[in-house]
Amino acid sequence: MTTPPPFRERLYIIIHGTDTPAGRRFDVILLWLILASIITVCLESVPAYRQAYGAYFLAAEWFFTLCFSVEYLLRIYSYPRPLRYMFSYYGLIDLIAILPTYLTFFMAGLHYLMTIRILRLLRVFRIMKLTSFIANAMVLRQALVASLHKITVFMLAVLSLVLIIGTLIYVIEGEANGFTSIPQSIYWAIVTITTVGYGDITPRTPLGQILSSLVMIIGYAIIAVPTGIVTVELSKSNKAEQGAASPPHCPACGYPIAGAGNFCSSCGQKVTKIPS
């Protein structure tokens, strides 16, 4: 007769695992609670709803927070190495997700930060076993890491450019036309170079308008640079993955070599297979 696992081990299987029906149900219920809490916070931010149902929103927020707090404590208790979980990615996200409500005791309005719970929905990939999504996310992550140095140099160049442009427009326009300082002029340069164009500060002199036109044209070119860098790295990752997965080919006709035979099944050429 087999002895049932201890309570802590069974709790670990349910809370941290998804291979059992109980564990899957637990995570699905948790995801619905996360979605409901986010919707509650969003609806509370609407003044009309807040005035009419403020007490209900407050009760719902504390209900969700207490549920997530108990869940967080149970995760710590059931995990074999609690500190490892607490300082892991999911552990930190789980902690940050429950802090905003408690921080409202010190500063009002911080409970709206509970929308950070949306990050906990990343567990849906693990729950639904969407491994292809995880693989694609890893490819994107590798491309971003490989592009980090190039993008860093690019960002430093952009920061230098907006500093120079901000200084130029400050000298050209001056305080009389709304450019009261170099930092404010840098703000205008960033807004213009990103093609956002709020219009709260605009050049009034012909020379300033010419500079503004050049900055907007430069902005379109600048936006394309980081996209191209990441795209190249993604292409390299895809080629490397396809190259690693592709089978050997016949040197005579190029037909893929499959099976354990020593001859090409297309042209009959004798081939030497590389052992895997």
XYZ file of N, CA and C in Angstrom:
828
model
N 0.848 -1.199 0.000
C 0.000 0.000 0.000
C 0.882 1.246 0.000
N 0.696 2.098 -0.978
C 1.527 3.297 -1.088
C 1.076 4.352 -0.088
N 2.053 5.035 0.482
C 1.770 6.100 1.439
C 1.550 7.400 0.688
N 0.477 8.130 0.976
C 0.242 9.408 0.279
C 1.334 10.409 0.610
N 1.680 11.284 -0.339
C 2.741 12.265 -0.082
C 2.343 13.215 1.035
N 3.331 13.769 1.731
C 3.031 14.728 2.800
C 2.270 15.945 2.277
N 1.649 16.659 3.207
C 0.810 17.803 2.833
C 1.608 18.845 2.064
N 2.819 19.142 2.516
C 3.617 20.188 1.858
C 3.961 19.784 0.432
N 4.252 18.497 0.221
C 4.584 18.034 -1.122
C 3.365 18.083 -2.026
N 2.196 17.670 -1.507
C 0.969 17.731 -2.296
C 0.614 19.179 -2.635
N 0.857 20.080 -1.679
C 0.601 21.496 -1.922
C 1.522 22.037 -3.012
N 2.764 21.589 -3.014
C 3.724 22.017 -4.037
C 3.262 21.557 -5.423
N 2.782 20.330 -5.517
C 2.329 19.792 -6.802
C 1.146 20.594 -7.333
N 0.246 20.989 -6.430
C -0.942 21.736 -6.859
C -0.596 23.165 -7.246
N 0.222 23.840 -6.422
C 0.474 25.271 -6.618
C 1.528 25.522 -7.683
N 2.608 24.758 -7.680
C 3.720 25.026 -8.591
C 3.698 24.145 -9.833
N 2.881 23.122 -9.850
C 2.852 22.218 -10.992
C 1.590 22.385 -11.806
N 1.645 21.911 -13.066
C 0.466 21.954 -13.936
C 0.209 20.611 -14.592
N 0.929 19.580 -14.168
C 0.785 18.267 -14.782
C -0.361 17.471 -14.184
N -0.956 17.957 -13.115
C -2.077 17.265 -12.491
C -3.355 18.067 -12.708
N -4.515 17.404 -12.711
C -5.772 18.145 -12.860
C -5.959 19.211 -11.789
N -5.568 18.897 -10.543
C -5.721 19.875 -9.462
C -4.837 21.094 -9.690
N -3.593 20.856 -10.118
C -2.689 21.967 -10.390
C -3.160 22.824 -11.541
N -3.691 22.196 -12.577
C -4.203 22.956 -13.722
C -5.408 23.792 -13.318
N -6.321 23.191 -12.536
C -7.495 23.946 -12.071
C -7.085 25.122 -11.209
N -6.089 24.905 -10.348
C -5.633 25.985 -9.470
C -5.121 27.162 -10.281
N -4.313 26.898 -11.295
C -3.736 27.986 -12.093
C -4.782 28.670 -12.959
N -5.750 27.910 -13.478
C -6.804 28.524 -14.282
C -7.653 29.455 -13.422
N -7.998 29.011 -12.205
C -8.753 29.867 -11.278
C -7.946 31.114 -10.936
N -6.639 30.935 -10.734
C -5.772 32.070 -10.418
C -5.758 33.085 -11.559
N -5.714 32.607 -12.788
C -5.706 33.518 -13.937
C -7.004 34.314 -14.023
N -8.134 33.669 -13.742
C -9.407 34.385 -13.759
C -9.459 35.436 -12.647
N -8.889 35.120 -11.492
C -8.832 36.101 -10.406
C -7.968 37.300 -10.798
N -6.857 37.032 -11.481
C -5.980 38.117 -11.919
C -6.715 39.022 -12.906
N -7.395 38.420 -13.871
C -8.148 39.209 -14.848
C -9.241 40.026 -14.172
N -9.946 39.417 -13.227
C -11.023 40.124 -12.533
C -10.479 41.293 -11.723
N -9.317 41.108 -11.081
C -8.738 42.198 -10.284
C -8.290 43.356 -11.158
N -7.749 43.047 -12.340
C -7.305 44.105 -13.260
C -8.510 44.882 -13.792
N -9.567 44.170 -14.147
C -10.778 44.836 -14.636
C -11.368 45.728 -13.542
N -11.334 45.261 -12.294
C -11.849 46.051 -11.175
C -11.093 47.362 -11.018
N -9.762 47.294 -11.097
C -8.944 48.505 -10.955
C -9.224 49.471 -12.101
N -9.341 48.943 -13.320
C -9.593 49.807 -14.475
C -10.950 50.495 -14.366
N -11.965 49.743 -13.929
C -13.293 50.333 -13.798
C -13.331 51.370 -12.677
N -12.561 51.129 -11.610
C -12.565 52.083 -10.500
C -11.973 53.425 -10.904
N -11.106 53.424 -11.899
C -10.493 54.678 -12.328
C -11.469 55.582 -13.072
N -12.631 55.043 -13.469
C -13.663 55.852 -14.115
C -14.413 56.632 -13.030
N -14.395 57.981 -13.045
C -14.994 58.769 -11.954
C -16.442 58.412 -11.661
N -17.262 58.200 -12.685
C -18.680 57.906 -12.468
C -18.862 56.590 -11.727
N -18.105 55.568 -12.129
C -18.196 54.275 -11.458
C -17.646 54.350 -10.039
N -16.551 55.112 -9.866
C -15.948 55.227 -8.537
C -16.908 55.886 -7.555
N -17.623 56.915 -8.005
C -18.573 57.590 -7.108
C -19.776 56.712 -6.772
N -20.220 55.908 -7.727
C -21.419 55.096 -7.510
C -21.123 53.786 -6.782
N -19.966 53.178 -7.072
C -19.671 51.848 -6.521
C -18.322 51.806 -5.792
N -17.912 52.924 -5.223
C -16.601 52.989 -4.583
C -16.410 51.953 -3.492
N -17.415 51.738 -2.657
C -17.307 50.779 -1.554
C -17.157 49.353 -2.084
N -17.873 49.027 -3.158
C -17.777 47.686 -3.736
C -16.398 47.459 -4.358
N -15.885 48.489 -5.032
C -14.549 48.359 -5.615
C -13.505 48.137 -4.529
N -13.622 48.874 -3.432
C -12.670 48.737 -2.329
C -12.722 47.334 -1.735
N -13.933 46.824 -1.534
C -14.081 45.473 -0.991
C -13.500 44.434 -1.944
N -13.746 44.609 -3.243
C -13.231 43.659 -4.226
C -11.709 43.680 -4.280
N -11.130 44.888 -4.220
C -9.668 45.000 -4.253
C -9.032 44.301 -3.058
N -9.608 44.485 -1.872
C -9.048 43.826 -0.694
C -9.269 42.320 -0.750
N -10.385 41.895 -1.325
C -10.626 40.460 -1.477
C -9.555 39.839 -2.371
N -9.319 40.453 -3.535
C -8.301 39.931 -4.444
C -6.913 39.964 -3.808
N -6.595 41.058 -3.117
C -5.276 41.183 -2.506
C -5.065 40.121 -1.438
N -6.075 39.859 -0.625
C -5.948 38.825 0.410
C -5.805 37.441 -0.217
N -6.543 37.197 -1.289
C -6.403 35.914 -1.983
C -4.989 35.724 -2.512
N -4.445 36.756 -3.161
C -3.099 36.662 -3.713
C -2.042 36.611 -2.604
N -2.317 37.253 -1.465
C -1.378 37.212 -0.342
C -1.296 35.803 0.234
N -2.463 35.166 0.418
C -2.479 33.782 0.917
C -1.787 32.856 -0.077
N -2.062 33.076 -1.368
C -1.420 32.249 -2.396
C 0.092 32.417 -2.374
N 0.561 33.663 -2.200
C 2.008 33.927 -2.157
C 2.644 33.227 -0.963
N 2.011 33.293 0.193
C 2.549 32.632 1.386
C 2.558 31.116 1.221
N 1.526 30.573 0.580
C 1.488 29.137 0.343
C 2.577 28.715 -0.641
N 2.856 29.560 -1.619
C 3.943 29.248 -2.555
C 5.282 29.196 -1.826
N 5.499 30.143 -0.936
C 6.748 30.145 -0.158
C 6.823 28.912 0.727
N 5.712 28.590 1.389
C 5.689 27.457 2.320
C 5.922 26.131 1.603
N 5.323 25.957 0.434
C 5.390 24.670 -0.251
C 6.655 24.479 -1.063
N 7.343 25.567 -1.390
C 8.531 25.442 -2.236
C 9.685 24.844 -1.426
N 10.434 23.883 -1.999
C 11.533 23.260 -1.231
C 12.603 24.251 -0.792
N 12.853 25.249 -1.642
C 13.848 26.281 -1.307
C 13.147 27.638 -1.386
N 12.544 28.079 -0.292
C 11.704 29.292 -0.317
C 12.421 30.531 -0.822
N 13.675 30.738 -0.426
C 14.393 31.943 -0.853
C 14.617 31.952 -2.361
N 14.827 30.783 -2.913
C 15.028 30.706 -4.370
C 13.773 31.146 -5.102
N 12.613 30.724 -4.593
C 11.361 31.171 -5.208
C 11.146 32.665 -4.995
N 11.398 33.166 -3.790
C 11.135 34.570 -3.469
C 11.937 35.510 -4.356
N 13.148 35.111 -4.737
C 14.002 35.988 -5.541
C 14.004 35.588 -7.018
N 13.123 34.657 -7.389
C 12.989 34.312 -8.798
C 12.116 35.346 -9.493
N 12.010 35.248 -10.832
C 11.192 36.198 -11.591
C 9.749 36.144 -11.135
N 9.173 34.944 -11.114
C 7.774 34.814 -10.730
C 7.564 35.194 -9.270
N 8.534 34.869 -8.414
C 8.402 35.233 -7.000
C 8.349 36.730 -6.795
N 9.206 37.472 -7.495
C 9.223 38.932 -7.367
C 7.944 39.541 -7.947
N 7.485 39.010 -9.077
C 6.240 39.514 -9.666
C 5.062 39.245 -8.737
N 5.027 38.055 -8.137
C 3.945 37.735 -7.206
C 3.945 38.680 -6.009
N 5.136 39.055 -5.542
C 5.228 39.979 -4.407
C 4.804 41.385 -4.810
N 5.303 41.855 -5.946
C 4.967 43.204 -6.401
C 3.466 43.325 -6.672
N 2.835 42.220 -7.070
C 1.410 42.255 -7.401
C 0.533 42.517 -6.189
N 1.019 42.202 -4.984
C 0.181 42.391 -3.794
C 0.581 43.630 -2.990
N 1.715 44.233 -3.321
C 2.183 45.373 -2.537
C 1.357 46.647 -2.699
N 0.873 46.998 -3.922
C 0.187 48.297 -4.084
C -0.960 48.528 -3.106
N -1.772 47.515 -2.834
C -2.904 47.714 -1.927
C -2.418 48.049 -0.520
N -1.389 47.370 -0.069
C -0.861 47.643 1.265
C -0.177 49.010 1.330
N 0.401 49.442 0.212
C 1.093 50.733 0.193
C 0.122 51.909 0.226
N -1.169 51.648 -0.019
C -2.147 52.741 0.049
C -2.291 53.295 1.463
N -1.824 52.543 2.472
C -1.826 53.056 3.840
C -0.857 54.234 3.972
N 0.144 54.289 3.083
C 1.167 55.338 3.153
C 0.976 56.406 2.079
N 0.427 56.030 0.932
C 0.226 56.996 -0.156
C -1.017 56.606 -0.949
N -1.970 57.502 -1.028
C -3.221 57.201 -1.723
C -2.996 57.085 -3.226
N -3.781 56.217 -3.851
C -3.734 56.079 -5.297
C -2.797 55.010 -5.812
N -1.946 54.456 -4.939
C -0.989 53.460 -5.403
C -1.644 52.129 -5.752
N -2.882 51.934 -5.307
C -3.541 50.665 -5.608
C -3.790 50.502 -7.110
N -3.762 51.612 -7.860
C -3.937 51.491 -9.310
C -2.771 50.747 -9.953
N -1.647 50.667 -9.244
C -0.495 49.939 -9.772
C -0.717 48.433 -9.764
N -1.874 48.001 -9.260
C -2.170 46.576 -9.260
C -2.291 46.023 -10.669
N -2.385 46.890 -11.660
C -2.441 46.405 -13.044
C -1.167 45.667 -13.438
N -0.111 45.789 -12.610
C 1.124 45.041 -12.884
C 0.872 43.546 -12.806
N -0.273 43.167 -12.224
C -0.615 41.738 -12.156
C -0.759 41.119 -13.538
N -0.874 41.943 -14.559
C -0.973 41.411 -15.916
C 0.247 40.559 -16.252
N 1.401 40.851 -15.620
C 2.611 40.073 -15.870
C 2.461 38.631 -15.390
N 1.577 38.425 -14.435
C 1.379 37.070 -13.937
C 0.674 36.199 -14.964
N 0.063 36.824 -15.939
C -0.613 36.050 -16.988
C 0.379 35.319 -17.885
N 1.686 35.623 -17.734
C 2.689 34.892 -18.500
C 2.663 33.411 -18.173
N 2.071 33.082 -17.024
C 1.951 31.668 -16.675
C 1.035 30.919 -17.646
N 0.255 31.645 -18.427
C -0.649 30.973 -19.363
C 0.134 30.129 -20.366
N 1.364 30.543 -20.699
C 2.176 29.757 -21.614
C 2.539 28.411 -21.001
N 2.809 28.451 -19.678
C 3.162 27.217 -18.989
C 1.935 26.345 -18.768
N 0.800 26.982 -18.448
C -0.415 26.226 -18.146
C -0.955 25.551 -19.408
N -1.045 26.311 -20.486
C -1.605 25.780 -21.722
C -0.568 25.012 -22.549
N 0.659 24.941 -22.027
C 1.740 24.207 -22.696
C 1.968 24.732 -24.113
N 1.958 26.061 -24.243
C 2.200 26.680 -25.548
C 3.708 26.821 -25.750
N 4.379 25.675 -25.954
C 5.832 25.686 -26.035
C 6.338 26.463 -27.240
N 5.554 26.496 -28.322
C 6.007 27.242 -29.497
C 6.115 28.725 -29.190
N 5.184 29.255 -28.368
C 5.251 30.657 -27.976
C 6.490 30.909 -27.133
N 6.796 29.966 -26.243
C 7.977 30.122 -25.395
C 9.237 30.098 -26.245
N 9.294 29.186 -27.230
C 10.466 29.113 -28.108
C 10.635 30.413 -28.892
N 9.535 30.955 -29.416
C 9.612 32.216 -30.156
C 10.035 33.365 -29.250
N 9.552 33.360 -28.000
C 9.959 34.391 -27.053
C 11.458 34.307 -26.773
N 11.988 33.089 -26.700
C 13.419 32.922 -26.460
C 14.236 33.420 -27.648
N 13.733 33.181 -28.868
C 14.436 33.689 -30.058
C 14.472 35.213 -30.046
N 13.337 35.833 -29.705
C 13.282 37.295 -29.624
C 14.219 37.812 -28.533
N 14.254 37.133 -27.399
C 15.139 37.546 -26.308
C 16.603 37.468 -26.743
N 16.976 36.382 -27.420
C 18.356 36.239 -27.892
C 18.717 37.342 -28.884
N 17.758 37.699 -29.753
C 18.014 38.761 -30.723
C 18.202 40.099 -30.024
N 17.399 40.378 -29.016
C 17.527 41.639 -28.280
C 18.845 41.701 -27.523
N 19.247 40.571 -26.910
C 20.525 40.541 -26.184
C 21.682 40.743 -27.145
N 21.611 40.085 -28.310
C 22.681 40.234 -29.305
C 22.750 41.654 -29.854
N 21.607 42.353 -29.852
C 21.567 43.725 -30.379
C 21.873 44.772 -29.320
N 22.085 44.352 -28.075
C 22.169 45.298 -26.966
C 23.275 46.329 -27.166
N 24.464 45.883 -27.541
C 25.588 46.811 -27.689
C 25.343 47.811 -28.829
N 24.811 47.307 -29.944
C 24.541 48.203 -31.080
C 23.460 49.224 -30.725
N 22.408 48.757 -30.047
C 21.334 49.670 -29.674
C 21.807 50.679 -28.647
N 22.711 50.259 -27.744
C 23.252 51.185 -26.745
C 24.037 52.309 -27.415
N 24.884 51.932 -28.381
C 25.641 52.953 -29.122
C 24.697 53.872 -29.883
N 23.657 53.277 -30.469
C 22.667 54.063 -31.214
C 21.955 55.053 -30.291
N 21.551 54.609 -29.108
C 20.852 55.490 -28.173
C 21.749 56.633 -27.699
N 23.020 56.339 -27.469
C 23.951 57.400 -27.076
C 24.104 58.429 -28.184
N 24.123 57.950 -29.426
C 24.206 58.874 -30.562
C 22.950 59.738 -30.654
N 21.780 59.145 -30.404
C 20.520 59.898 -30.456
C 20.481 60.935 -29.340
N 20.925 60.555 -28.142
C 20.953 61.507 -27.022
C 21.872 62.680 -27.317
N 23.018 62.399 -27.938
C 23.924 63.485 -28.319
C 23.270 64.385 -29.364
N 22.551 63.763 -30.295
C 21.903 64.535 -31.355
C 20.820 65.453 -30.799
N 19.974 64.929 -29.888
C 18.895 65.772 -29.352
C 19.455 66.882 -28.474
N 20.596 66.629 -27.832
C 21.232 67.691 -27.046
C 21.691 68.833 -27.950
N 22.320 68.483 -29.086
C 22.791 69.500 -30.028
C 21.614 70.241 -30.659
N 20.577 69.478 -31.066
C 19.403 70.098 -31.686
C 18.683 71.001 -30.690
N 18.543 70.540 -29.455
C 17.900 71.352 -28.431
C 18.638 72.652 -28.175
N 19.954 72.580 -28.157
C 20.754 73.790 -27.956
C 20.600 74.748 -29.129
N 20.615 74.187 -30.354
C 20.474 75.029 -31.547
C 19.122 75.746 -31.573
N 18.044 75.008 -31.281
C 16.723 75.637 -31.340
C 16.557 76.664 -30.225
N 17.232 76.428 -29.098
C 17.182 77.408 -28.001
C 17.869 78.701 -28.407
N 19.006 78.565 -29.110
C 19.743 79.751 -29.561
C 18.962 80.472 -30.655
N 18.345 79.695 -31.561
C 17.643 80.297 -32.696
C 16.345 80.970 -32.256
N 15.540 80.265 -31.474
C 14.216 80.773 -31.097
C 14.264 81.669 -29.863
N 14.934 81.204 -28.817
C 15.041 82.007 -27.602
C 13.799 81.929 -26.724
N 13.853 82.574 -25.588
C 12.767 82.537 -24.612
C 11.514 83.251 -25.120
N 11.682 84.212 -26.020
C 10.523 84.963 -26.514
C 9.545 84.071 -27.270
N 10.016 82.985 -27.858
C 9.163 82.084 -28.636
C 8.813 80.799 -27.887
N 8.994 80.784 -26.567
C 8.583 79.638 -25.766
C 9.674 78.666 -25.393
N 10.852 78.801 -25.970
C 11.970 77.921 -25.652
C 12.747 78.555 -24.492
N 12.232 78.330 -23.278
C 12.725 79.065 -22.115
C 14.018 78.511 -21.545
N 14.403 77.280 -21.910
C 15.635 76.692 -21.387
C 16.102 75.584 -22.323
N 17.359 75.165 -22.152
C 17.887 74.073 -22.976
C 17.177 72.748 -22.658
N 16.909 72.414 -21.371
C 16.153 71.174 -21.114
C 14.787 71.150 -21.803
N 14.081 72.277 -21.791
C 12.790 72.313 -22.470
C 12.971 72.189 -23.981
N 14.043 72.767 -24.501
C 14.335 72.648 -25.933
C 14.695 71.206 -26.293
N 15.380 70.501 -25.370
C 15.680 69.082 -25.600
C 14.383 68.273 -25.641
N 13.443 68.623 -24.750
C 12.128 67.968 -24.781
C 11.472 68.157 -26.146
N 11.528 69.373 -26.685
C 10.962 69.632 -28.013
C 11.673 68.784 -29.063
N 13.009 68.685 -28.962
C 13.772 67.913 -29.944
C 13.383 66.441 -29.901
N 13.188 65.881 -28.693
C 12.798 64.476 -28.573
C 11.412 64.255 -29.163
N 10.477 65.162 -28.837
C 9.113 65.041 -29.356
C 9.103 65.143 -30.873
N 9.917 66.018 -31.429
C 9.942 66.218 -32.876
C 10.656 65.077 -33.582
N 11.755 64.610 -33.017
C 12.555 63.577 -33.683
C 11.849 62.223 -33.653
N 10.947 62.043 -32.695
C 10.157 60.806 -32.646
C 8.858 60.943 -33.431
N 8.692 62.051 -34.111
C 7.534 62.352 -34.977
C 6.223 62.367 -34.201
N 6.284 62.591 -32.877
C 5.055 62.693 -32.091
C 4.398 64.047 -32.327
N 5.184 65.114 -32.156
C 4.710 66.453 -32.478
C 3.521 66.912 -31.671
N 3.695 67.103 -30.359
C 2.589 67.565 -29.520
C 2.093 68.956 -29.916
N 2.995 69.818 -30.356
C 2.589 71.153 -30.770
C 2.488 72.158 -29.649
N 2.876 71.757 -28.405
C 2.822 72.715 -27.302
C 3.927 73.759 -27.410
N 5.025 73.403 -28.082
C 6.108 74.361 -28.371
C 6.416 74.239 -29.858
N 6.371 75.346 -30.559
C 6.644 75.317 -31.996
C 7.565 76.474 -32.386
N 8.499 76.234 -33.306
C 9.359 77.315 -33.784
C 8.557 78.360 -34.554
N 8.948 79.608 -34.411
C 8.234 80.702 -35.082
C 9.103 81.415 -36.123
N 10.400 81.310 -35.999
C 11.285 81.973 -36.957
C 11.508 81.066 -38.165
N 11.809 81.621 -39.337
C 12.064 80.794 -40.530
C 13.202 79.799 -40.328
N 14.290 80.238 -39.675
C 15.419 79.345 -39.459
C 15.031 78.199 -38.521
N 14.244 78.521 -37.492
C 13.790 77.483 -36.580
C 12.870 76.482 -37.268
N 12.035 76.954 -38.176
C 11.136 76.045 -38.899
C 11.901 75.161 -39.874
N 12.971 75.707 -40.465
C 13.823 74.879 -41.337
C 14.491 73.775 -40.526
N 15.023 74.136 -39.351
C 15.643 73.139 -38.481
C 14.616 72.089 -38.051
N 13.409 72.541 -37.742
C 12.355 71.621 -37.346
C 12.036 70.632 -38.463
N 11.988 71.103 -39.694
C 11.718 70.218 -40.828
C 12.814 69.170 -40.991
N 14.067 69.599 -40.840
C 15.187 68.650 -40.945
C 15.127 67.604 -39.833
N 14.772 68.050 -38.629
C 14.689 67.116 -37.493
C 13.607 66.076 -37.731
N 12.463 66.490 -38.288
C 11.385 65.532 -38.563
C 11.801 64.509 -39.617
N 12.537 64.965 -40.636
C 13.019 64.035 -41.666
C 14.014 63.065 -41.058
N 14.925 63.578 -40.217
C 15.895 62.715 -39.542
C 15.178 61.689 -38.667
N 14.067 62.119 -38.065
C 13.327 61.227 -37.170
C 12.874 59.951 -37.848
N 12.408 60.036 -39.087
C 11.963 58.836 -39.809
C 13.123 57.862 -40.024
N 14.299 58.397 -40.326
C 15.463 57.527 -40.515
C 15.892 56.893 -39.197
N 15.823 57.653 -38.119
C 16.266 57.144 -36.817
C 15.363 56.021 -36.334
N 14.068 56.134 -36.553
C 13.133 55.105 -36.090
C 13.425 53.762 -36.761
N 13.895 53.793 -38.005
C 14.127 52.550 -38.748
C 15.387 51.823 -38.288
N 16.330 52.523 -37.644
C 17.622 51.908 -37.311
C 17.493 50.768 -36.307
N 16.895 50.977 -35.116
C 16.811 49.855 -34.168
C 15.979 48.697 -34.692
N 14.960 48.996 -35.511
C 14.151 47.929 -36.107
C 15.017 47.057 -37.009
N 15.871 47.702 -37.791
C 16.759 46.950 -38.675
C 17.767 46.116 -37.911
N 18.296 46.656 -36.811
C 19.276 45.916 -36.007
C 18.662 44.640 -35.457
N 17.488 44.768 -34.847
C 16.830 43.594 -34.261
C 16.412 42.606 -35.343
N 15.963 43.105 -36.485
C 15.545 42.221 -37.575
C 16.710 41.380 -38.083
N 17.888 41.988 -38.205
C 19.074 41.250 -38.650
C 19.409 40.140 -37.667
N 19.361 40.448 -36.363
C 19.671 39.435 -35.356
C 18.628 38.324 -35.354
N 17.367 38.674 -35.577
C 16.328 37.656 -35.668
C 16.567 36.741 -36.869
N 16.985 37.333 -37.990
C 17.276 36.553 -39.180
C 18.435 35.597 -38.940
N 19.462 36.082 -38.231
C 20.604 35.211 -37.907
C 20.173 34.046 -37.023
N 19.325 34.333 -36.032
C 18.857 33.275 -35.132
C 18.047 32.232 -35.892
N 17.173 32.693 -36.797
C 16.357 31.759 -37.568
C 17.212 30.901 -38.494
N 18.222 31.504 -39.123
C 19.101 30.742 -40.014
C 19.895 29.709 -39.230
N 20.377 30.101 -38.038
C 21.135 29.164 -37.217
C 20.259 28.002 -36.771
N 19.006 28.315 -36.422
C 18.082 27.262 -35.982
C 17.745 26.324 -37.126
N 17.510 26.874 -38.327
C 17.193 26.039 -39.476
C 18.397 25.201 -39.902
N 19.594 25.811 -39.780
C 20.799 25.069 -40.141
C 21.059 23.905 -39.208
N 20.780 24.114 -37.924
C 20.995 23.046 -36.958
C 19.981 21.924 -37.134
N 18.770 22.277 -37.594
C 17.716 21.277 -37.711
C 17.699 20.585 -39.074
N 18.396 21.133 -40.077
C 18.323 20.578 -41.423
C 19.155 19.300 -41.524
N 18.674 18.263 -42.250
C 19.416 17.008 -42.395
C 20.543 17.167 -43.406
N 21.517 16.232 -43.420
C 22.581 16.303 -44.435
C 22.021 16.041 -45.826
N 22.723 16.553 -46.823
C 22.268 16.420 -48.211
C 23.302 15.651 -49.034
N 22.801 15.047 -50.105
C 23.679 14.298 -51.014
C 24.601 15.272 -51.741
N 25.930 15.013 -51.764
C 26.843 15.938 -52.451
C 26.665 15.951 -53.964
N 26.020 14.913 -54.513
C 25.857 14.850 -55.966
C 24.612 15.576 -56.444
N 23.462 15.274 -55.808
C 22.209 15.867 -56.294
C 21.567 16.817 -55.299
N 22.077 16.870 -54.067
C 21.537 17.776 -53.065
C 20.278 17.275 -52.388
N 19.900 16.005 -52.633
C 18.685 15.458 -52.022
C 18.944 15.164 -50.545
N 17.981 15.453 -49.641
C 18.192 15.178 -48.222
C 18.423 13.699 -47.965
N 19.407 13.410 -47.127
C 19.747 12.031 -46.800
C 19.004 11.638 -45.538
N 18.209 10.612 -45.615
C 17.445 10.146 -44.468
C 17.656 8.658 -44.293
N 17.396 8.179 -43.077
C 17.548 6.756 -42.796
C 18.986 6.388 -42.530
N 19.223 5.089 -42.495
C 20.556 4.589 -42.117
C 21.322 4.049 -43.307
N 20.823 4.238 -44.528
C 21.490 3.701 -45.704
C 22.755 4.466 -46.064
N 23.604 3.859 -46.912
C 24.853 4.482 -47.348
C 24.763 5.018 -48.766
N 23.554 4.991 -49.375
C 23.378 5.460 -50.737
C 22.223 6.450 -50.778
N 22.357 7.434 -51.669
C 21.296 8.424 -51.829
C 20.080 7.762 -52.459
N 18.911 8.007 -51.880
C 17.686 7.386 -52.378
C 17.194 8.045 -53.668
N 17.825 9.158 -54.079
C 17.397 9.833 -55.291
C 18.254 9.472 -56.497
N 19.603 9.594 -56.333
C 20.485 9.359 -57.476
C 21.341 8.095 -57.330
N 21.332 7.476 -56.153
C 22.110 6.245 -55.944
C 23.558 6.501 -55.608
N 23.987 7.741 -55.469
C 25.370 8.071 -55.138
C 25.706 7.567 -53.744
N 26.898 6.982 -53.589
C 27.333 6.510 -52.275
C 27.705 7.735 -51.433
N 27.208 7.736 -50.221
C 27.419 8.882 -49.339
C 28.033 8.396 -48.021
N 28.741 9.305 -47.401
C 29.308 9.040 -46.086
C 28.563 9.889 -45.075
N 27.789 9.241 -44.252
C 26.946 9.984 -43.317
C 27.731 10.373 -42.069
N 27.489 11.571 -41.619
C 28.143 12.049 -40.404
C 27.352 11.538 -39.213
N 27.970 10.820 -38.289
C 27.213 10.315 -37.150
C 26.678 11.439 -36.290
N 25.433 11.280 -35.801
C 24.797 12.316 -34.976
C 25.269 12.187 -33.551
